[in-house]
mmCIF file of C-alpha atoms and ligand atoms in Angstrom:
data_model
loop_
_atom_site.group_PDB
_atom_site.id
_atom_site.type_symbol
_atom_site.label_atom_id
_atom_site.label_comp_id
_atom_site.label_asym_id
_atom_site.label_seq_id
_atom_site.Cartn_x
_atom_site.Cartn_y
_atom_site.Cartn_z
ATOM 1 C CA UNK A 82 140.062 74.847 99.180
ATOM 2 C CA UNK A 83 143.374 76.002 100.643
ATOM 3 C CA UNK A 84 143.234 79.298 102.561
ATOM 4 C CA UNK A 85 145.283 82.228 101.403
ATOM 5 C CA UNK A 86 148.715 82.600 103.114
ATOM 6 C CA UNK A 87 150.913 85.726 103.158
ATOM 7 C CA UNK A 88 154.687 85.585 103.572
ATOM 8 C CA UNK A 89 156.862 88.673 103.991
ATOM 9 C CA UNK A 90 160.249 88.094 102.399
ATOM 10 C CA UNK A 91 162.996 90.252 103.888
ATOM 11 C CA UNK A 92 165.004 91.872 101.077
ATOM 12 C CA UNK A 93 167.754 93.627 103.056
ATOM 13 C CA UNK A 94 168.258 97.326 103.761
ATOM 14 C CA UNK A 95 169.253 100.599 102.168
ATOM 15 C CA UNK A 96 170.170 104.099 103.498
ATOM 16 C CA UNK A 97 168.602 107.424 102.478
ATOM 17 C CA UNK A 98 168.615 110.792 104.275
ATOM 18 C CA UNK A 99 165.863 111.640 106.753
ATOM 19 C CA UNK A 100 164.894 114.638 104.525
ATOM 20 C CA UNK A 101 164.002 112.111 101.766
ATOM 21 C CA UNK A 102 161.855 110.078 104.103
ATOM 22 C CA UNK A 103 160.114 113.173 105.508
ATOM 23 C CA UNK A 104 160.026 115.762 102.731
ATOM 24 C CA UNK A 105 160.882 119.254 103.903
ATOM 25 C CA UNK A 106 160.649 118.164 107.453
ATOM 26 C CA UNK A 107 163.467 115.771 108.382
ATOM 27 C CA UNK A 108 165.267 115.463 110.714
ATOM 28 C CA UNK A 109 168.239 114.814 108.413
ATOM 29 C CA UNK A 110 170.776 112.082 108.822
ATOM 30 C CA UNK A 111 171.157 108.555 107.655
ATOM 31 C CA UNK A 112 168.021 106.360 107.885
ATOM 32 C CA UNK A 113 168.541 102.674 107.249
ATOM 33 C CA UNK A 114 165.331 101.015 106.180
ATOM 34 C CA UNK A 115 164.089 97.573 105.100
ATOM 35 C CA UNK A 116 162.811 96.459 101.670
ATOM 36 C CA UNK A 117 160.692 93.375 101.335
ATOM 37 C CA UNK A 118 158.564 91.302 98.956
ATOM 38 C CA UNK A 119 155.094 89.849 99.760
ATOM 39 C CA UNK A 120 154.406 86.289 98.653
ATOM 40 C CA UNK A 121 150.700 85.371 98.492
ATOM 41 C CA UNK A 122 149.826 81.702 98.177
ATOM 42 C CA UNK A 123 146.288 81.891 96.709
ATOM 43 C CA UNK A 124 144.049 79.175 95.325
ATOM 44 C CA UNK A 125 144.592 80.730 91.884
ATOM 45 C CA UNK A 126 148.358 80.592 92.139
ATOM 46 C CA UNK A 127 151.405 82.138 93.797
ATOM 47 C CA UNK A 128 151.613 85.913 93.609
ATOM 48 C CA UNK A 129 154.529 88.200 94.560
ATOM 49 C CA UNK A 130 153.914 91.811 95.310
ATOM 50 C CA UNK A 131 157.144 93.706 94.678
ATOM 51 C CA UNK A 132 160.542 92.059 94.455
ATOM 52 C CA UNK A 133 163.030 94.285 96.363
ATOM 53 C CA UNK A 134 166.255 95.576 94.988
ATOM 54 C CA UNK A 135 169.155 93.982 93.118
ATOM 55 C CA UNK A 136 172.316 94.352 95.132
ATOM 56 C CA UNK A 137 174.686 94.587 92.145
ATOM 57 C CA UNK A 138 172.456 97.273 90.611
ATOM 58 C CA UNK A 139 172.446 99.463 93.771
ATOM 59 C CA UNK A 140 176.199 98.972 94.277
ATOM 60 C CA UNK A 141 176.780 100.069 90.683
ATOM 61 C CA UNK A 142 174.279 102.937 90.305
ATOM 62 C CA UNK A 143 173.428 104.102 93.883
ATOM 63 C CA UNK A 144 176.345 102.944 96.111
ATOM 64 C CA UNK A 145 175.570 105.845 98.500
ATOM 65 C CA UNK A 146 172.481 103.929 99.581
ATOM 66 C CA UNK A 147 174.866 101.382 101.187
ATOM 67 C CA UNK A 148 172.934 98.138 100.385
ATOM 68 C CA UNK A 149 173.135 95.297 102.829
ATOM 69 C CA UNK A 150 171.616 92.084 101.519
ATOM 70 C CA UNK A 151 172.499 88.480 102.301
ATOM 71 C CA UNK A 152 171.949 85.572 99.921
ATOM 72 C CA UNK A 153 168.793 84.670 101.917
ATOM 73 C CA UNK A 154 167.492 88.193 101.254
ATOM 74 C CA UNK A 155 167.566 87.845 97.471
ATOM 75 C CA UNK A 156 164.385 86.648 95.741
ATOM 76 C CA UNK A 157 165.857 83.245 94.810
ATOM 77 C CA UNK A 158 167.394 82.884 98.341
ATOM 78 C CA UNK A 159 164.230 83.886 100.163
ATOM 79 C CA UNK A 160 162.100 81.506 98.051
ATOM 80 C CA UNK A 161 164.594 78.710 98.659
ATOM 81 C CA UNK A 162 164.135 79.120 102.467
ATOM 82 C CA UNK A 163 160.423 78.263 101.821
ATOM 83 C CA UNK A 164 161.297 75.301 99.596
ATOM 84 C CA UNK A 165 160.305 77.242 96.454
ATOM 85 C CA UNK A 166 162.030 77.982 93.162
ATOM 86 C CA UNK A 167 161.673 81.200 91.175
ATOM 87 C CA UNK A 168 159.784 79.223 88.503
ATOM 88 C CA UNK A 169 157.116 78.417 91.066
ATOM 89 C CA UNK A 170 155.762 82.018 90.955
ATOM 90 C CA UNK A 171 152.768 82.536 88.675
ATOM 91 C CA UNK A 172 152.216 86.308 89.009
ATOM 92 C CA UNK A 173 154.345 89.310 89.819
ATOM 93 C CA UNK A 174 152.536 92.466 90.834
ATOM 94 C CA UNK A 175 154.624 95.605 91.058
ATOM 95 C CA UNK A 176 153.297 98.534 93.113
ATOM 96 C CA UNK A 177 155.542 100.636 90.861
ATOM 97 C CA UNK A 178 158.807 100.308 89.056
ATOM 98 C CA UNK A 179 161.334 101.979 91.272
ATOM 99 C CA UNK A 180 164.546 99.922 91.572
ATOM 100 C CA UNK A 181 163.884 98.914 95.119
ATOM 101 C CA UNK A 182 160.519 97.233 94.171
ATOM 102 C CA UNK A 183 161.344 95.420 90.909
ATOM 103 C CA UNK A 184 164.958 94.310 91.269
ATOM 104 C CA UNK A 185 164.036 90.645 91.670
ATOM 105 C CA UNK A 186 161.554 90.477 88.772
ATOM 106 C CA UNK A 187 164.115 89.079 86.377
ATOM 107 C CA UNK A 188 164.390 85.844 88.398
ATOM 108 C CA UNK A 189 160.656 85.100 88.095
ATOM 109 C CA UNK A 190 160.886 83.711 84.554
ATOM 110 C CA UNK A 191 157.510 81.965 84.456
ATOM 111 C CA UNK A 192 155.382 84.713 85.989
ATOM 112 C CA UNK A 193 152.905 86.949 84.302
ATOM 113 C CA UNK A 194 153.797 90.531 85.210
ATOM 114 C CA UNK A 195 150.977 92.930 86.421
ATOM 115 C CA UNK A 196 151.067 96.588 86.992
ATOM 116 C CA UNK A 197 149.133 99.843 86.409
ATOM 117 C CA UNK A 198 149.118 100.830 82.765
ATOM 118 C CA UNK A 199 150.333 104.294 83.653
ATOM 119 C CA UNK A 200 153.320 102.827 85.523
ATOM 120 C CA UNK A 201 154.563 100.799 82.565
ATOM 121 C CA UNK A 202 154.261 103.883 80.378
ATOM 122 C CA UNK A 203 156.039 106.165 82.944
ATOM 123 C CA UNK A 204 158.931 103.754 83.573
ATOM 124 C CA UNK A 205 160.127 104.098 79.967
ATOM 125 C CA UNK A 206 159.326 107.778 79.733
ATOM 126 C CA UNK A 207 159.836 109.377 83.116
ATOM 127 C CA UNK A 208 160.513 112.922 84.273
ATOM 128 C CA UNK A 209 164.228 113.852 84.475
ATOM 129 C CA UNK A 210 164.110 113.970 88.320
ATOM 130 C CA UNK A 211 162.802 110.368 88.406
ATOM 131 C CA UNK A 212 165.698 108.760 86.540
ATOM 132 C CA UNK A 213 167.413 107.320 89.646
ATOM 133 C CA UNK A 214 164.152 105.832 90.896
ATOM 134 C CA UNK A 215 163.645 104.122 87.485
ATOM 135 C CA UNK A 216 167.279 103.202 87.071
ATOM 136 C CA UNK A 217 166.755 99.403 87.146
ATOM 137 C CA UNK A 218 164.908 98.534 83.981
ATOM 138 C CA UNK A 219 165.764 94.873 83.994
ATOM 139 C CA UNK A 220 162.099 94.104 84.759
ATOM 140 C CA UNK A 221 161.577 95.097 81.053
ATOM 141 C CA UNK A 222 164.574 93.839 79.016
ATOM 142 C CA UNK A 223 163.487 95.742 75.843
ATOM 143 C CA UNK A 224 163.502 99.033 77.790
ATOM 144 C CA UNK A 225 166.739 98.137 79.544
ATOM 145 C CA UNK A 226 168.509 97.567 76.233
ATOM 146 C CA UNK A 227 167.368 101.028 75.016
ATOM 147 C CA UNK A 228 168.998 102.704 77.995
ATOM 148 C CA UNK A 229 172.123 104.873 77.337
ATOM 149 C CA UNK A 230 174.330 102.883 79.616
ATOM 150 C CA UNK A 231 174.860 99.259 78.583
ATOM 151 C CA UNK A 232 173.867 96.615 81.091
ATOM 152 C CA UNK A 233 176.622 94.646 82.751
ATOM 153 C CA UNK A 234 176.545 90.935 81.949
ATOM 154 C CA UNK A 235 173.828 89.112 83.936
ATOM 155 C CA UNK A 236 172.990 85.429 83.311
ATOM 156 C CA UNK A 237 169.432 86.010 84.694
ATOM 157 C CA UNK A 238 168.749 88.442 81.784
ATOM 158 C CA UNK A 239 169.582 85.939 79.035
ATOM 159 C CA UNK A 240 166.416 83.931 79.624
ATOM 160 C CA UNK A 241 164.044 86.631 80.875
ATOM 161 C CA UNK A 242 161.208 87.568 78.487
ATOM 162 C CA UNK A 243 158.313 88.811 80.662
ATOM 163 C CA UNK A 244 154.634 88.955 79.657
ATOM 164 C CA UNK A 245 152.934 92.148 80.805
ATOM 165 C CA UNK A 246 149.303 92.619 81.754
ATOM 166 C CA UNK A 247 148.384 96.211 82.561
ATOM 167 C CA UNK A 248 145.484 97.259 84.808
ATOM 168 C CA UNK A 249 143.538 100.443 85.507
ATOM 169 C CA UNK A 250 141.370 101.524 88.366
ATOM 170 C CA UNK A 251 140.679 99.857 91.761
ATOM 171 C CA UNK A 252 139.941 96.161 91.297
ATOM 172 C CA UNK A 253 139.830 92.704 92.866
ATOM 173 C CA UNK A 254 142.304 90.757 90.741
ATOM 174 C CA UNK A 255 141.598 87.470 92.521
ATOM 175 C CA UNK A 256 139.296 86.526 95.361
ATOM 176 C CA UNK A 257 140.346 88.684 98.283
ATOM 177 C CA UNK A 258 143.263 90.408 96.474
ATOM 178 C CA UNK A 259 142.502 94.071 95.948
ATOM 179 C CA UNK A 260 144.550 96.712 94.140
ATOM 180 C CA UNK A 261 143.846 100.343 94.988
ATOM 181 C CA UNK A 262 145.262 103.248 92.947
ATOM 182 C CA UNK A 263 147.545 105.417 95.108
ATOM 183 C CA UNK A 264 149.240 107.758 92.665
ATOM 184 C CA UNK A 265 151.601 110.624 93.395
ATOM 185 C CA UNK A 266 154.766 108.838 94.388
ATOM 186 C CA UNK A 267 154.714 107.622 90.812
ATOM 187 C CA UNK A 268 152.220 107.975 87.998
ATOM 188 C CA UNK A 269 150.731 104.490 88.321
ATOM 189 C CA UNK A 270 151.224 103.416 91.859
ATOM 190 C CA UNK A 271 149.112 100.578 93.350
ATOM 191 C CA UNK A 272 148.623 99.517 96.997
ATOM 192 C CA UNK A 273 147.485 95.998 97.786
ATOM 193 C CA UNK A 274 144.935 94.647 100.222
ATOM 194 C CA UNK A 275 144.790 90.948 101.069
ATOM 195 C CA UNK A 276 141.709 89.509 102.797
ATOM 196 C CA UNK A 277 142.474 86.477 105.000
ATOM 197 C CA UNK A 278 140.283 83.991 106.760
ATOM 198 C CA UNK A 279 141.859 84.261 110.169
ATOM 199 C CA UNK A 280 142.765 87.940 110.658
ATOM 200 C CA UNK A 281 142.062 91.543 109.640
ATOM 201 C CA UNK A 282 142.910 92.362 106.015
ATOM 202 C CA UNK A 283 146.560 93.384 105.334
ATOM 203 C CA UNK A 284 146.906 96.639 103.460
ATOM 204 C CA UNK A 285 150.343 96.997 101.910
ATOM 205 C CA UNK A 286 150.867 100.704 101.234
ATOM 206 C CA UNK A 287 154.024 100.258 99.195
ATOM 207 C CA UNK A 288 155.712 103.651 98.636
ATOM 208 C CA UNK A 289 152.458 105.650 99.000
ATOM 209 C CA UNK A 290 153.476 105.563 102.686
ATOM 210 C CA UNK A 291 157.047 104.638 103.738
ATOM 211 C CA UNK A 292 156.393 104.408 107.494
ATOM 212 C CA UNK A 293 153.842 104.782 110.269
ATOM 213 C CA UNK A 294 155.443 108.185 111.090
ATOM 214 C CA UNK A 295 154.724 109.392 107.546
ATOM 215 C CA UNK A 296 151.088 108.524 108.079
ATOM 216 C CA UNK A 297 150.934 110.051 111.571
ATOM 217 C CA UNK A 298 152.463 113.260 110.270
ATOM 218 C CA UNK A 299 150.638 113.173 106.892
ATOM 219 C CA UNK A 300 154.173 113.770 105.569
ATOM 220 C CA UNK A 301 155.179 112.338 102.124
ATOM 221 C CA UNK A 302 158.631 111.265 100.968
ATOM 222 C CA UNK A 303 160.689 113.616 98.823
ATOM 223 C CA UNK A 304 160.618 111.087 95.860
ATOM 224 C CA UNK A 305 157.430 111.873 94.090
ATOM 225 C CA UNK A 306 155.931 112.813 90.754
ATOM 226 C CA UNK A 307 153.130 114.836 92.294
ATOM 227 C CA UNK A 308 153.144 115.913 95.875
ATOM 228 C CA UNK A 309 149.442 116.874 95.990
ATOM 229 C CA UNK A 310 148.387 113.541 94.628
ATOM 230 C CA UNK A 311 150.726 111.884 97.130
ATOM 231 C CA UNK A 312 149.055 113.543 100.113
ATOM 232 C CA UNK A 313 145.670 112.635 98.660
ATOM 233 C CA UNK A 314 146.840 108.990 98.471
ATOM 234 C CA UNK A 315 147.916 109.094 102.133
ATOM 235 C CA UNK A 316 144.394 110.133 103.065
ATOM 236 C CA UNK A 317 142.937 107.492 100.765
ATOM 237 C CA UNK A 318 145.007 104.751 102.528
ATOM 238 C CA UNK A 319 143.905 105.921 105.930
ATOM 239 C CA UNK A 320 140.248 105.822 104.846
ATOM 240 C CA UNK A 321 140.621 102.413 103.220
ATOM 241 C CA UNK A 322 142.186 101.040 106.390
ATOM 242 C CA UNK A 323 139.202 102.387 108.434
ATOM 243 C CA UNK A 324 136.557 101.191 105.924
ATOM 244 C CA UNK A 325 137.895 97.628 105.772
ATOM 245 C CA UNK A 326 139.323 97.425 109.314
ATOM 246 C CA UNK A 327 142.621 96.677 107.586
ATOM 247 C CA UNK A 328 146.065 96.729 109.185
ATOM 248 C CA UNK A 329 148.543 98.970 107.367
ATOM 249 C CA UNK A 330 151.869 97.453 106.379
ATOM 250 C CA UNK A 331 154.408 100.141 105.407
ATOM 251 C CA UNK A 332 157.048 99.747 102.734
ATOM 252 C CA UNK A 333 160.211 101.109 104.393
ATOM 253 C CA UNK A 334 159.748 101.317 108.214
ATOM 254 C CA UNK A 335 162.462 99.670 110.306
ATOM 255 C CA UNK A 336 160.474 99.910 113.540
ATOM 256 C CA UNK A 337 157.289 98.446 112.101
ATOM 257 C CA UNK A 338 159.141 95.786 110.070
ATOM 258 C CA UNK A 339 160.662 94.513 113.290
ATOM 259 C CA UNK A 340 157.193 93.655 114.504
ATOM 260 C CA UNK A 341 156.064 91.964 111.274
ATOM 261 C CA UNK A 342 156.185 88.123 110.841
ATOM 262 C CA UNK A 343 158.804 87.173 108.205
ATOM 263 C CA UNK A 344 158.930 84.011 106.119
ATOM 264 C CA UNK A 345 158.902 81.098 106.824
ATOM 265 C CA UNK A 346 156.279 82.332 109.260
ATOM 266 C CA UNK A 347 153.079 83.501 107.568
ATOM 267 C CA UNK A 348 149.776 85.316 107.967
ATOM 268 C CA UNK A 349 146.584 83.408 107.202
HETATM 269 C C1 5PN B 442 165.290 104.082 98.054
HETATM 270 C C2 5PN B 442 165.183 105.026 96.963
HETATM 271 N N1 5PN B 442 166.231 105.762 96.611
HETATM 272 C C3 5PN B 442 166.194 106.642 95.558
HETATM 273 C C4 5PN B 442 165.000 106.830 94.911
HETATM 274 C C5 5PN B 442 164.678 107.705 93.850
HETATM 275 O O1 5PN B 442 165.430 108.445 93.269
HETATM 276 O O2 5PN B 442 163.343 107.571 93.608
HETATM 277 C C6 5PN B 442 162.771 106.593 94.478
HETATM 278 C C7 5PN B 442 163.913 106.170 95.336
HETATM 279 C C8 5PN B 442 163.984 105.248 96.370
HETATM 280 O O3 5PN B 442 162.896 104.556 96.736
HETATM 281 ZN ZN1 ZN B 443 159.348 104.252 95.155
HETATM 282 ZN ZN1 ZN B 444 160.635 102.075 97.829
#
């Protein structure tokens, strides 16, 4: 049986203010940070955890985040560098449905789409202060068409009809693939742990922890539904890492990301 492999797919960068990264703490000023997808080749199929942002969407709706993304940093481009096509992906797991984590979903036309039940519900019925986060609804064409602002033409959307499977609680969705509830940043946020044969487990925090400094300071980002739940989830991630001797992989940490292996290199 083939051993599980994990590829980090660089998705380009965005800019936000330091006060958004470190809520009520800063320092302020532009912080440019990476976004990435995680491809898991597993005996049960190919999984992608998060799909980065869509450049055209950010340019249209959040141009102040100054997106920089090459062709190789799009989902189709990154998969092509591995000799894969978007149709080769069997499952998409989204940690949550913020635009910088689901922008590439629409390319993965054959995949079954997994998320927390509360996240699917929240994405179509969010708090007013969450609208920018949930501004890219192309992961769910029916929701996107109900939005006030009409979508610009996008050939990818003409053939995209995703199947959703919603989950609740902590669970092992396939051998060695664990989802842990880490709510607060959003209503139904999941972090992912991947057990591998040849190394420590990898624990992908997603936006429950943007960077190592957020963990060291126990400081959450300013984008959140519930700050108290967010802090609790930071503690939970720290405890999970200790319990499983897992290595933490942060969602938006330029310094850490520089040390990660990126596709076509992989972890196994
Ligand atoms: C990168 C980024 N920019 C804006 C928002 C937001 O309004 O909610 C989440 C978020 C982001 O992750
Ligand atoms: Zn987020
Ligand atoms: Zn994010």
